JSON list of C-alpha atoms in Angstrom, two decimals:
[
{"chain": "M", "resi": 1, "resn": "MET", "atom": "CA", "xyz": [44.67, 120.90, -131.86]},
{"chain": "M", "resi": 2, "resn": "SER", "atom": "CA", "xyz": [42.56, 119.02, -129.31]},
{"chain": "M", "resi": 3, "resn": "VAL", "atom": "CA", "xyz": [39.30, 117.44, -130.39]},
{"chain": "M", "resi": 4, "resn": "LEU", "atom": "CA", "xyz": [36.68, 119.04, -128.16]},
{"chain": "M", "resi": 5, "resn": "VAL", "atom": "CA", "xyz": [33.63, 118.03, -130.20]},
{"chain": "M", "resi": 6, "resn": "ARG", "atom": "CA", "xyz": [33.48, 114.51, -131.61]},
{"chain": "M", "resi": 7, "resn": "TYR", "atom": "CA", "xyz": [31.49, 113.85, -134.78]},
{"chain": "M", "resi": 8, "resn": "ARG", "atom": "CA", "xyz": [30.06, 110.59, -136.02]},
{"chain": "M", "resi": 9, "resn": "VAL", "atom": "CA", "xyz": [27.18, 109.47, -138.20]},
{"chain": "M", "resi": 10, "resn": "ASP", "atom": "CA", "xyz": [24.87, 106.55, -137.55]},
{"chain": "M", "resi": 11, "resn": "GLY", "atom": "CA", "xyz": [22.18, 106.19, -140.21]},
{"chain": "M", "resi": 12, "resn": "PRO", "atom": "CA", "xyz": [20.09, 109.37, -140.24]},
{"chain": "M", "resi": 13, "resn": "VAL", "atom": "CA", "xyz": [21.74, 110.71, -137.08]},
{"chain": "M", "resi": 14, "resn": "ALA", "atom": "CA", "xyz": [24.77, 113.00, -136.99]},
{"chain": "M", "resi": 15, "resn": "ARG", "atom": "CA", "xyz": [26.01, 112.96, -133.40]},
{"chain": "M", "resi": 16, "resn": "LEU", "atom": "CA", "xyz": [28.04, 115.84, -131.96]},
{"chain": "M", "resi": 17, "resn": "THR", "atom": "CA", "xyz": [29.55, 114.99, -128.59]},
{"chain": "M", "resi": 18, "resn": "LEU", "atom": "CA", "xyz": [30.93, 117.73, -126.34]},
{"chain": "M", "resi": 19, "resn": "ASP", "atom": "CA", "xyz": [34.17, 116.11, -125.20]},
{"chain": "M", "resi": 20, "resn": "SER", "atom": "CA", "xyz": [36.03, 118.50, -122.92]},
{"chain": "M", "resi": 21, "resn": "PRO", "atom": "CA", "xyz": [35.05, 117.05, -119.53]},
{"chain": "M", "resi": 22, "resn": "GLU", "atom": "CA", "xyz": [38.10, 118.45, -117.74]},
{"chain": "M", "resi": 23, "resn": "HIS", "atom": "CA", "xyz": [36.72, 121.93, -118.53]},
{"chain": "M", "resi": 24, "resn": "ARG", "atom": "CA", "xyz": [33.11, 120.88, -117.90]},
{"chain": "M", "resi": 25, "resn": "ASN", "atom": "CA", "xyz": [32.46, 121.28, -121.64]},
{"chain": "M", "resi": 26, "resn": "ALA", "atom": "CA", "xyz": [32.66, 125.07, -121.22]},
{"chain": "M", "resi": 27, "resn": "LEU", "atom": "CA", "xyz": [32.09, 127.14, -124.35]},
{"chain": "M", "resi": 28, "resn": "SER", "atom": "CA", "xyz": [35.64, 128.08, -125.26]},
{"chain": "M", "resi": 29, "resn": "THR", "atom": "CA", "xyz": [36.25, 129.67, -128.65]},
{"chain": "M", "resi": 30, "resn": "GLU", "atom": "CA", "xyz": [37.72, 126.44, -129.98]},
{"chain": "M", "resi": 31, "resn": "LEU", "atom": "CA", "xyz": [34.86, 124.27, -128.75]},
{"chain": "M", "resi": 32, "resn": "VAL", "atom": "CA", "xyz": [32.34, 126.65, -130.34]},
{"chain": "M", "resi": 33, "resn": "ASN", "atom": "CA", "xyz": [34.29, 126.60, -133.63]},
{"chain": "M", "resi": 34, "resn": "GLN", "atom": "CA", "xyz": [34.28, 122.81, -133.62]},
{"chain": "M", "resi": 35, "resn": "LEU", "atom": "CA", "xyz": [30.53, 122.78, -133.01]},
{"chain": "M", "resi": 36, "resn": "HIS", "atom": "CA", "xyz": [30.06, 124.95, -136.09]},
{"chain": "M", "resi": 37, "resn": "GLN", "atom": "CA", "xyz": [32.24, 122.57, -138.09]},
{"chain": "M", "resi": 38, "resn": "GLY", "atom": "CA", "xyz": [30.13, 119.67, -136.89]},
{"chain": "M", "resi": 39, "resn": "PHE", "atom": "CA", "xyz": [26.90, 121.34, -137.91]},
{"chain": "M", "resi": 40, "resn": "THR", "atom": "CA", "xyz": [28.36, 122.08, -141.34]},
{"chain": "M", "resi": 41, "resn": "SER", "atom": "CA", "xyz": [29.39, 118.43, -141.75]},
{"chain": "M", "resi": 42, "resn": "ALA", "atom": "CA", "xyz": [25.97, 117.21, -140.64]},
{"chain": "M", "resi": 43, "resn": "VAL", "atom": "CA", "xyz": [24.14, 119.32, -143.21]},
{"chain": "M", "resi": 44, "resn": "ALA", "atom": "CA", "xyz": [26.48, 118.11, -145.97]},
{"chain": "M", "resi": 45, "resn": "GLU", "atom": "CA", "xyz": [26.19, 114.43, -145.00]},
{"chain": "M", "resi": 46, "resn": "PRO", "atom": "CA", "xyz": [23.95, 112.48, -147.43]},
{"chain": "M", "resi": 47, "resn": "GLY", "atom": "CA", "xyz": [21.04, 110.81, -145.71]},
{"chain": "M", "resi": 48, "resn": "THR", "atom": "CA", "xyz": [21.34, 112.73, -142.45]},
{"chain": "M", "resi": 49, "resn": "ARG", "atom": "CA", "xyz": [18.01, 113.88, -141.01]},
{"chain": "M", "resi": 50, "resn": "LEU", "atom": "CA", "xyz": [18.87, 115.16, -137.54]},
{"chain": "M", "resi": 51, "resn": "VAL", "atom": "CA", "xyz": [21.65, 116.10, -135.13]},
{"chain": "M", "resi": 52, "resn": "VAL", "atom": "CA", "xyz": [22.00, 114.74, -131.61]},
{"chain": "M", "resi": 53, "resn": "LEU", "atom": "CA", "xyz": [24.03, 116.97, -129.30]},
{"chain": "M", "resi": 54, "resn": "ASP", "atom": "CA", "xyz": [25.32, 115.02, -126.31]},
{"chain": "M", "resi": 55, "resn": "HIS", "atom": "CA", "xyz": [28.29, 115.04, -123.93]},
{"chain": "M", "resi": 56, "resn": "THR", "atom": "CA", "xyz": [30.95, 113.11, -122.08]},
{"chain": "M", "resi": 57, "resn": "GLY", "atom": "CA", "xyz": [31.50, 113.52, -118.34]},
{"chain": "M", "resi": 58, "resn": "GLY", "atom": "CA", "xyz": [29.15, 114.64, -115.64]},
{"chain": "M", "resi": 59, "resn": "THR", "atom": "CA", "xyz": [28.50, 118.10, -117.13]},
{"chain": "M", "resi": 60, "resn": "PHE", "atom": "CA", "xyz": [26.63, 118.77, -120.37]},
{"chain": "M", "resi": 61, "resn": "CYS", "atom": "CA", "xyz": [27.89, 122.36, -120.54]},
{"chain": "M", "resi": 62, "resn": "ALA", "atom": "CA", "xyz": [28.97, 124.83, -117.86]},
{"chain": "M", "resi": 63, "resn": "GLY", "atom": "CA", "xyz": [28.48, 127.92, -120.04]},
{"chain": "M", "resi": 64, "resn": "ALA", "atom": "CA", "xyz": [31.22, 130.37, -120.96]},
{"chain": "M", "resi": 65, "resn": "ASP", "atom": "CA", "xyz": [34.84, 129.42, -120.33]},
{"chain": "M", "resi": 66, "resn": "LEU", "atom": "CA", "xyz": [35.71, 132.09, -117.75]},
{"chain": "M", "resi": 67, "resn": "GLY", "atom": "CA", "xyz": [39.31, 130.95, -117.49]},
{"chain": "M", "resi": 68, "resn": "GLU", "atom": "CA", "xyz": [39.89, 131.70, -121.17]},
{"chain": "M", "resi": 69, "resn": "ALA", "atom": "CA", "xyz": [39.52, 135.45, -120.47]},
{"chain": "M", "resi": 70, "resn": "ALA", "atom": "CA", "xyz": [42.79, 135.60, -118.49]},
{"chain": "M", "resi": 71, "resn": "GLY", "atom": "CA", "xyz": [45.39, 137.91, -120.00]},
{"chain": "M", "resi": 72, "resn": "ARG", "atom": "CA", "xyz": [43.06, 139.52, -122.54]},
{"chain": "M", "resi": 73, "resn": "ASP", "atom": "CA", "xyz": [41.42, 142.93, -122.68]},
{"chain": "M", "resi": 74, "resn": "PRO", "atom": "CA", "xyz": [38.08, 142.45, -120.86]},
{"chain": "M", "resi": 75, "resn": "SER", "atom": "CA", "xyz": [36.20, 144.59, -123.39]},
{"chain": "M", "resi": 76, "resn": "ASP", "atom": "CA", "xyz": [37.41, 142.45, -126.27]},
{"chain": "M", "resi": 77, "resn": "VAL", "atom": "CA", "xyz": [36.55, 139.26, -124.41]},
{"chain": "M", "resi": 78, "resn": "ALA", "atom": "CA", "xyz": [33.07, 140.53, -123.57]},
{"chain": "M", "resi": 79, "resn": "VAL", "atom": "CA", "xyz": [32.14, 141.43, -127.13]},
{"chain": "M", "resi": 80, "resn": "ASP", "atom": "CA", "xyz": [33.71, 138.28, -128.58]},
{"chain": "M", "resi": 81, "resn": "ARG", "atom": "CA", "xyz": [31.90, 136.04, -126.10]},
{"chain": "M", "resi": 82, "resn": "ALA", "atom": "CA", "xyz": [28.53, 137.68, -126.67]},
{"chain": "M", "resi": 83, "resn": "ARG", "atom": "CA", "xyz": [28.83, 137.47, -130.45]},
{"chain": "M", "resi": 84, "resn": "GLU", "atom": "CA", "xyz": [30.04, 133.85, -130.30]},
{"chain": "M", "resi": 85, "resn": "MET", "atom": "CA", "xyz": [27.01, 132.88, -128.23]},
{"chain": "M", "resi": 86, "resn": "THR", "atom": "CA", "xyz": [24.57, 134.74, -130.49]},
{"chain": "M", "resi": 87, "resn": "ARG", "atom": "CA", "xyz": [26.04, 133.10, -133.58]},
{"chain": "M", "resi": 88, "resn": "LEU", "atom": "CA", "xyz": [25.99, 129.62, -132.05]},
{"chain": "M", "resi": 89, "resn": "LEU", "atom": "CA", "xyz": [22.40, 129.78, -130.84]},
{"chain": "M", "resi": 90, "resn": "ARG", "atom": "CA", "xyz": [21.24, 131.19, -134.12]},
{"chain": "M", "resi": 91, "resn": "ARG", "atom": "CA", "xyz": [23.09, 128.47, -136.01]},
{"chain": "M", "resi": 92, "resn": "ILE", "atom": "CA", "xyz": [21.16, 125.79, -134.14]},
{"chain": "M", "resi": 93, "resn": "LEU", "atom": "CA", "xyz": [17.85, 127.55, -134.76]},
{"chain": "M", "resi": 94, "resn": "GLU", "atom": "CA", "xyz": [18.60, 128.05, -138.47]},
{"chain": "M", "resi": 95, "resn": "LEU", "atom": "CA", "xyz": [19.95, 124.55, -139.12]},
{"chain": "M", "resi": 96, "resn": "PRO", "atom": "CA", "xyz": [17.70, 122.90, -141.73]},
{"chain": "M", "resi": 97, "resn": "MET", "atom": "CA", "xyz": [17.29, 119.77, -139.62]},
{"chain": "M", "resi": 98, "resn": "PRO", "atom": "CA", "xyz": [16.15, 119.11, -136.06]},
{"chain": "M", "resi": 99, "resn": "VAL", "atom": "CA", "xyz": [18.64, 119.12, -133.19]},
{"chain": "M", "resi": 100, "resn": "ILE", "atom": "CA", "xyz": [18.06, 116.97, -130.11]},
{"chain": "M", "resi": 101, "resn": "ALA", "atom": "CA", "xyz": [19.91, 117.76, -126.88]},
{"chain": "M", "resi": 102, "resn": "ALA", "atom": "CA", "xyz": [20.72, 114.55, -124.99]},
{"chain": "M", "resi": 103, "resn": "VAL", "atom": "CA", "xyz": [21.51, 115.68, -121.44]},
{"chain": "M", "resi": 104, "resn": "ASP", "atom": "CA", "xyz": [22.43, 113.55, -118.46]},
{"chain": "M", "resi": 105, "resn": "GLY", "atom": "CA", "xyz": [24.59, 115.87, -116.40]},
{"chain": "M", "resi": 106, "resn": "HIS", "atom": "CA", "xyz": [24.91, 119.38, -115.07]},
{"chain": "M", "resi": 107, "resn": "VAL", "atom": "CA", "xyz": [23.88, 122.39, -117.18]},
{"chain": "M", "resi": 108, "resn": "ARG", "atom": "CA", "xyz": [24.78, 125.91, -116.15]},
{"chain": "M", "resi": 109, "resn": "ALA", "atom": "CA", "xyz": [24.43, 129.45, -117.52]},
{"chain": "M", "resi": 110, "resn": "GLY", "atom": "CA", "xyz": [25.08, 129.48, -121.28]},
{"chain": "M", "resi": 111, "resn": "GLY", "atom": "CA", "xyz": [24.64, 125.72, -121.40]},
{"chain": "M", "resi": 112, "resn": "LEU", "atom": "CA", "xyz": [20.94, 126.34, -120.81]},
{"chain": "M", "resi": 113, "resn": "GLY", "atom": "CA", "xyz": [20.96, 128.55, -123.89]},
{"chain": "M", "resi": 114, "resn": "LEU", "atom": "CA", "xyz": [22.14, 125.57, -125.94]},
{"chain": "M", "resi": 115, "resn": "VAL", "atom": "CA", "xyz": [19.35, 123.42, -124.52]},
{"chain": "M", "resi": 116, "resn": "GLY", "atom": "CA", "xyz": [16.81, 126.16, -125.27]},
{"chain": "M", "resi": 117, "resn": "ALA", "atom": "CA", "xyz": [18.00, 126.47, -128.88]},
{"chain": "M", "resi": 118, "resn": "CYS", "atom": "CA", "xyz": [17.59, 122.75, -129.58]},
{"chain": "M", "resi": 119, "resn": "ASP", "atom": "CA", "xyz": [14.29, 121.61, -131.05]},
{"chain": "M", "resi": 120, "resn": "ILE", "atom": "CA", "xyz": [13.92, 118.73, -128.60]},
{"chain": "M", "resi": 121, "resn": "ALA", "atom": "CA", "xyz": [15.70, 118.25, -125.28]},
{"chain": "M", "resi": 122, "resn": "VAL", "atom": "CA", "xyz": [15.83, 115.00, -123.33]},
{"chain": "M", "resi": 123, "resn": "ALA", "atom": "CA", "xyz": [17.15, 115.16, -119.76]},
{"chain": "M", "resi": 124, "resn": "GLY", "atom": "CA", "xyz": [18.19, 112.18, -117.67]},
{"chain": "M", "resi": 125, "resn": "PRO", "atom": "CA", "xyz": [18.17, 111.61, -113.90]},
{"chain": "M", "resi": 126, "resn": "ALA", "atom": "CA", "xyz": [21.73, 112.97, -113.44]},
{"chain": "M", "resi": 127, "resn": "SER", "atom": "CA", "xyz": [20.74, 116.32, -114.97]},
{"chain": "M", "resi": 128, "resn": "THR", "atom": "CA", "xyz": [20.72, 119.53, -112.95]},
{"chain": "M", "resi": 129, "resn": "PHE", "atom": "CA", "xyz": [20.12, 123.04, -114.22]},
{"chain": "M", "resi": 130, "resn": "ALA", "atom": "CA", "xyz": [20.91, 126.52, -112.87]},
{"chain": "M", "resi": 131, "resn": "LEU", "atom": "CA", "xyz": [21.04, 130.05, -114.26]},
{"chain": "M", "resi": 132, "resn": "THR", "atom": "CA", "xyz": [23.88, 131.39, -112.12]},
{"chain": "M", "resi": 133, "resn": "GLU", "atom": "CA", "xyz": [24.70, 134.60, -113.99]},
{"chain": "M", "resi": 134, "resn": "ALA", "atom": "CA", "xyz": [23.28, 136.98, -111.36]},
{"chain": "M", "resi": 135, "resn": "ARG", "atom": "CA", "xyz": [25.58, 135.40, -108.79]},
{"chain": "M", "resi": 136, "resn": "ILE", "atom": "CA", "xyz": [28.67, 136.59, -110.68]},
{"chain": "M", "resi": 137, "resn": "GLY", "atom": "CA", "xyz": [27.35, 140.04, -111.56]},
{"chain": "M", "resi": 138, "resn": "VAL", "atom": "CA", "xyz": [26.02, 139.44, -115.07]},
{"chain": "M", "resi": 139, "resn": "ALA", "atom": "CA", "xyz": [22.71, 138.30, -116.59]},
{"chain": "M", "resi": 140, "resn": "PRO", "atom": "CA", "xyz": [21.45, 135.64, -119.03]},
{"chain": "M", "resi": 141, "resn": "SER", "atom": "CA", "xyz": [21.21, 138.29, -121.74]},
{"chain": "M", "resi": 142, "resn": "ILE", "atom": "CA", "xyz": [21.79, 136.47, -125.03]},
{"chain": "M", "resi": 143, "resn": "ILE", "atom": "CA", "xyz": [20.44, 133.13, -123.87]},
{"chain": "M", "resi": 144, "resn": "SER", "atom": "CA", "xyz": [17.18, 134.77, -122.83]},
{"chain": "M", "resi": 145, "resn": "LEU", "atom": "CA", "xyz": [16.35, 134.73, -126.56]},
{"chain": "M", "resi": 146, "resn": "THR", "atom": "CA", "xyz": [16.09, 130.94, -126.52]},
{"chain": "M", "resi": 147, "resn": "LEU", "atom": "CA", "xyz": [14.96, 130.46, -122.92]},
{"chain": "M", "resi": 148, "resn": "LEU", "atom": "CA", "xyz": [12.08, 132.91, -122.55]},
{"chain": "M", "resi": 149, "resn": "PRO", "atom": "CA", "xyz": [10.07, 131.38, -125.44]},
{"chain": "M", "resi": 150, "resn": "LYS", "atom": "CA", "xyz": [10.42, 127.93, -123.85]},
{"chain": "M", "resi": 151, "resn": "MET", "atom": "CA", "xyz": [10.17, 128.47, -120.08]},
{"chain": "M", "resi": 152, "resn": "THR", "atom": "CA", "xyz": [6.97, 129.51, -118.37]},
{"chain": "M", "resi": 153, "resn": "PRO", "atom": "CA", "xyz": [7.00, 133.19, -117.35]},
{"chain": "M", "resi": 154, "resn": "ARG", "atom": "CA", "xyz": [6.80, 132.40, -113.63]},
{"chain": "M", "resi": 155, "resn": "SER", "atom": "CA", "xyz": [9.67, 129.93, -113.78]},
{"chain": "M", "resi": 156, "resn": "ALA", "atom": "CA", "xyz": [11.85, 132.37, -115.71]},
{"chain": "M", "resi": 157, "resn": "GLY", "atom": "CA", "xyz": [11.05, 135.07, -113.17]},
{"chain": "M", "resi": 158, "resn": "ARG", "atom": "CA", "xyz": [12.23, 132.75, -110.42]},
{"chain": "M", "resi": 159, "resn": "TYR", "atom": "CA", "xyz": [15.25, 130.95, -111.83]},
{"chain": "M", "resi": 160, "resn": "PHE", "atom": "CA", "xyz": [16.76, 133.93, -113.71]},
{"chain": "M", "resi": 161, "resn": "LEU", "atom": "CA", "xyz": [16.98, 135.66, -110.32]},
{"chain": "M", "resi": 162, "resn": "THR", "atom": "CA", "xyz": [17.71, 132.99, -107.73]},
{"chain": "M", "resi": 163, "resn": "GLY", "atom": "CA", "xyz": [20.30, 130.82, -109.44]},
{"chain": "M", "resi": 164, "resn": "GLU", "atom": "CA", "xyz": [18.64, 127.85, -107.75]},
{"chain": "M", "resi": 165, "resn": "LYS", "atom": "CA", "xyz": [19.47, 124.35, -108.94]},
{"chain": "M", "resi": 166, "resn": "PHE", "atom": "CA", "xyz": [16.67, 122.12, -110.23]},
{"chain": "M", "resi": 167, "resn": "GLY", "atom": "CA", "xyz": [16.39, 118.71, -111.83]},
{"chain": "M", "resi": 168, "resn": "ALA", "atom": "CA", "xyz": [15.10, 117.09, -115.00]},
{"chain": "M", "resi": 169, "resn": "GLN", "atom": "CA", "xyz": [11.50, 116.60, -113.90]},
{"chain": "M", "resi": 170, "resn": "LEU", "atom": "CA", "xyz": [11.03, 120.25, -113.00]},
{"chain": "M", "resi": 171, "resn": "ALA", "atom": "CA", "xyz": [12.87, 121.28, -116.18]},
{"chain": "M", "resi": 172, "resn": "ALA", "atom": "CA", "xyz": [10.24, 119.38, -118.16]},
{"chain": "M", "resi": 173, "resn": "GLU", "atom": "CA", "xyz": [7.36, 120.86, -116.18]},
{"chain": "M", "resi": 174, "resn": "ILE", "atom": "CA", "xyz": [8.51, 124.43, -116.87]},
{"chain": "M", "resi": 175, "resn": "GLY", "atom": "CA", "xyz": [9.22, 123.83, -120.55]},
{"chain": "M", "resi": 176, "resn": "LEU", "atom": "CA", "xyz": [13.00, 124.01, -120.50]},
{"chain": "M", "resi": 177, "resn": "VAL", "atom": "CA", "xyz": [13.29, 120.41, -121.72]},
{"chain": "M", "resi": 178, "resn": "THR", "atom": "CA", "xyz": [10.88, 118.29, -123.72]},
{"chain": "M", "resi": 179, "resn": "VAL", "atom": "CA", "xyz": [10.98, 115.17, -121.59]},
{"chain": "M", "resi": 180, "resn": "ALA", "atom": "CA", "xyz": [12.60, 113.89, -118.41]},
{"chain": "M", "resi": 181, "resn": "ALA", "atom": "CA", "xyz": [13.68, 110.32, -119.12]},
{"chain": "M", "resi": 182, "resn": "ASP", "atom": "CA", "xyz": [15.05, 107.50, -117.03]},
{"chain": "M", "resi": 183, "resn": "ASP", "atom": "CA", "xyz": [16.94, 106.25, -120.10]},
{"chain": "M", "resi": 184, "resn": "VAL", "atom": "CA", "xyz": [18.20, 109.13, -122.23]},
{"chain": "M", "resi": 185, "resn": "ASP", "atom": "CA", "xyz": [19.75, 106.95, -124.94]},
{"chain": "M", "resi": 186, "resn": "ALA", "atom": "CA", "xyz": [16.59, 104.90, -125.47]},
{"chain": "M", "resi": 187, "resn": "THR", "atom": "CA", "xyz": [14.35, 107.98, -125.55]},
{"chain": "M", "resi": 188, "resn": "VAL", "atom": "CA", "xyz": [16.64, 109.78, -128.00]},
{"chain": "M", "resi": 189, "resn": "ALA", "atom": "CA", "xyz": [16.77, 106.65, -130.18]},
{"chain": "M", "resi": 190, "resn": "ASP", "atom": "CA", "xyz": [12.96, 106.52, -130.35]},
{"chain": "M", "resi": 191, "resn": "LEU", "atom": "CA", "xyz": [12.75, 110.21, -131.26]},
{"chain": "M", "resi": 192, "resn": "ALA", "atom": "CA", "xyz": [15.50, 109.86, -133.86]},
{"chain": "M", "resi": 193, "resn": "ALA", "atom": "CA", "xyz": [13.72, 106.90, -135.45]},
{"chain": "M", "resi": 194, "resn": "ALA", "atom": "CA", "xyz": [10.53, 108.93, -135.76]},
{"chain": "M", "resi": 195, "resn": "ILE", "atom": "CA", "xyz": [12.33, 111.98, -137.17]},
{"chain": "M", "resi": 196, "resn": "GLY", "atom": "CA", "xyz": [14.33, 109.78, -139.54]},
{"chain": "M", "resi": 197, "resn": "LYS", "atom": "CA", "xyz": [11.11, 108.94, -141.40]},
{"chain": "M", "resi": 198, "resn": "GLY", "atom": "CA", "xyz": [10.72, 112.56, -142.48]},
{"chain": "M", "resi": 199, "resn": "SER", "atom": "CA", "xyz": [11.92, 114.06, -145.74]},
{"chain": "M", "resi": 200, "resn": "PRO", "atom": "CA", "xyz": [14.67, 116.73, -145.74]},
{"chain": "M", "resi": 201, "resn": "GLN", "atom": "CA", "xyz": [12.26, 119.33, -147.14]},
{"chain": "M", "resi": 202, "resn": "GLY", "atom": "CA", "xyz": [9.46, 118.40, -144.77]},
{"chain": "M", "resi": 203, "resn": "LEU", "atom": "CA", "xyz": [11.69, 118.49, -141.71]},
{"chain": "M", "resi": 204, "resn": "ALA", "atom": "CA", "xyz": [13.31, 121.79, -142.67]},
{"chain": "M", "resi": 205, "resn": "ALA", "atom": "CA", "xyz": [9.98, 123.50, -143.36]},
{"chain": "M", "resi": 206, "resn": "SER", "atom": "CA", "xyz": [8.34, 122.10, -140.25]},
{"chain": "M", "resi": 207, "resn": "LYS", "atom": "CA", "xyz": [11.23, 123.17, -138.03]},
{"chain": "M", "resi": 208, "resn": "ALA", "atom": "CA", "xyz": [11.19, 126.66, -139.54]},
{"chain": "M", "resi": 209, "resn": "LEU", "atom": "CA", "xyz": [7.58, 127.09, -138.42]},
{"chain": "M", "resi": 210, "resn": "THR", "atom": "CA", "xyz": [8.63, 126.52, -134.80]},
{"chain": "M", "resi": 211, "resn": "THR", "atom": "CA", "xyz": [11.70, 128.77, -134.86]},
{"chain": "M", "resi": 212, "resn": "ALA", "atom": "CA", "xyz": [10.42, 131.73, -136.90]},
{"chain": "M", "resi": 213, "resn": "ARG", "atom": "CA", "xyz": [9.33, 133.83, -133.91]},
{"chain": "M", "resi": 214, "resn": "ILE", "atom": "CA", "xyz": [12.54, 133.16, -132.00]},
{"chain": "M", "resi": 215, "resn": "LEU", "atom": "CA", "xyz": [14.64, 134.16, -135.01]},
{"chain": "M", "resi": 216, "resn": "ASP", "atom": "CA", "xyz": [12.54, 137.30, -135.37]},
{"chain": "M", "resi": 217, "resn": "ALA", "atom": "CA", "xyz": [13.39, 138.16, -131.76]},
{"chain": "M", "resi": 218, "resn": "PHE", "atom": "CA", "xyz": [17.08, 137.63, -132.61]},
{"chain": "M", "resi": 219, "resn": "ASP", "atom": "CA", "xyz": [16.77, 140.16, -135.42]},
{"chain": "M", "resi": 220, "resn": "ARG", "atom": "CA", "xyz": [15.11, 142.70, -133.15]},
{"chain": "M", "resi": 221, "resn": "HIS", "atom": "CA", "xyz": [17.01, 142.24, -129.89]},
{"chain": "M", "resi": 222, "resn": "ALA", "atom": "CA", "xyz": [20.32, 140.42, -130.36]},
{"chain": "M", "resi": 223, "resn": "GLU", "atom": "CA", "xyz": [22.43, 143.54, -130.89]},
{"chain": "M", "resi": 224, "resn": "GLU", "atom": "CA", "xyz": [20.95, 145.28, -127.85]},
{"chain": "M", "resi": 225, "resn": "LEU", "atom": "CA", "xyz": [21.46, 142.18, -125.71]},
{"chain": "M", "resi": 226, "resn": "THR", "atom": "CA", "xyz": [24.99, 141.74, -127.01]},
{"chain": "M", "resi": 227, "resn": "ARG", "atom": "CA", "xyz": [25.81, 145.27, -125.86]},
{"chain": "M", "resi": 228, "resn": "GLN", "atom": "CA", "xyz": [24.17, 144.63, -122.49]},
{"chain": "M", "resi": 229, "resn": "SER", "atom": "CA", "xyz": [26.09, 141.39, -122.05]},
{"chain": "M", "resi": 230, "resn": "ALA", "atom": "CA", "xyz": [29.40, 143.08, -122.88]},
{"chain": "M", "resi": 231, "resn": "GLU", "atom": "CA", "xyz": [28.76, 146.02, -120.55]},
{"chain": "M", "resi": 232, "resn": "LEU", "atom": "CA", "xyz": [27.88, 143.74, -117.65]},
{"chain": "M", "resi": 233, "resn": "PHE", "atom": "CA", "xyz": [30.87, 141.51, -118.29]},
{"chain": "M", "resi": 234, "resn": "VAL", "atom": "CA", "xyz": [33.40, 144.37, -117.95]},
{"chain": "M", "resi": 235, "resn": "SER", "atom": "CA", "xyz": [31.76, 145.95, -114.90]},
{"chain": "M", "resi": 236, "resn": "GLU", "atom": "CA", "xyz": [33.42, 146.06, -111.48]},
{"chain": "M", "resi": 237, "resn": "GLU", "atom": "CA", "xyz": [30.75, 143.79, -110.04]},
{"chain": "M", "resi": 238, "resn": "ALA", "atom": "CA", "xyz": [31.30, 141.17, -112.72]},
{"chain": "M", "resi": 239, "resn": "ARG", "atom": "CA", "xyz": [35.07, 141.34, -112.26]},
{"chain": "M", "resi": 240, "resn": "GLU", "atom": "CA", "xyz": [34.63, 140.65, -108.55]},
{"chain": "M", "resi": 241, "resn": "GLY", "atom": "CA", "xyz": [32.05, 137.94, -109.21]},
{"chain": "M", "resi": 242, "resn": "MET", "atom": "CA", "xyz": [34.21, 136.07, -111.69]},
{"chain": "M", "resi": 243, "resn": "MET", "atom": "CA", "xyz": [37.33, 136.35, -109.53]},
{"chain": "M", "resi": 244, "resn": "ALA", "atom": "CA", "xyz": [35.37, 134.99, -106.58]},
{"chain": "M", "resi": 245, "resn": "PHE", "atom": "CA", "xyz": [34.13, 132.11, -108.73]},
{"chain": "M", "resi": 246, "resn": "LEU", "atom": "CA", "xyz": [37.62, 131.24, -109.99]},
{"chain": "M", "resi": 247, "resn": "GLN", "atom": "CA", "xyz": [39.07, 131.57, -106.48]},
{"chain": "M", "resi": 248, "resn": "LYS", "atom": "CA", "xyz": [36.20, 129.55, -104.97]},
{"chain": "M", "resi": 249, "resn": "ARG", "atom": "CA", "xyz": [35.27, 132.21, -102.40]},
{"chain": "M", "resi": 250, "resn": "PRO", "atom": "CA", "xyz": [32.15, 134.33, -101.68]},
{"chain": "M", "resi": 251, "resn": "PRO", "atom": "CA", "xyz": [32.05, 137.57, -103.70]},
{"chain": "M", "resi": 252, "resn": "ARG", "atom": "CA", "xyz": [32.54, 140.86, -101.86]},
{"chain": "M", "resi": 253, "resn": "TRP", "atom": "CA", "xyz": [29.79, 143.02, -103.34]},
{"chain": "M", "resi": 254, "resn": "VAL", "atom": "CA", "xyz": [29.83, 146.80, -102.79]},
{"chain": "M", "resi": 255, "resn": "GLY", "atom": "CA", "xyz": [26.44, 148.30, -101.96]}
]
């Protein structure tokens, strides 16, 4: 089995590194499973106070692994993917320690959901962001649960629809990330040092105050959004959109 998420501990920091650069760190089932294993290890590690989620390669996360759907029943893939994403985002929100996203590369689609779920997000100068779901016939259904509470309403209304690419500075201005940094490693190290002074109980309780409303929205809307995501994924438009993406050609929309 390939190691797609590398785990190491340095003092109070448990670091999970997305390490599937040849697949742009796309959220395959195996990568998601290894992320869960990493979170479990981090919580069990004595002395750990926070998790840093970073990446190798020029892409932090490209979202769902569309190539993994080949040869499977589309309905099964759609439901599995939606539930995997819901479970992963909720896991980050529920984790009893802060999670910092350390981003210095491209972030697309579901990758933005990961960034939104993290308590703190630091983006470097190589970072670019885009919500490209509408361009392949779907929508940012599940990830809207972590993005809408963070992004300004006007920015969500724009970037959910246009799929436009934007950089770290704008991402900070609209609330998607906490800070745009010239030196991601140094900024994350400063934040980790500050968080490392907290007690496990104090950090867990303080984080819970900031995630309570988002988790409440999960309880109220996740099932509905899971169904929406699955229905869009198996539609004719989405099939054409994903084939066009994989074949690197413009989609041929009907209507």
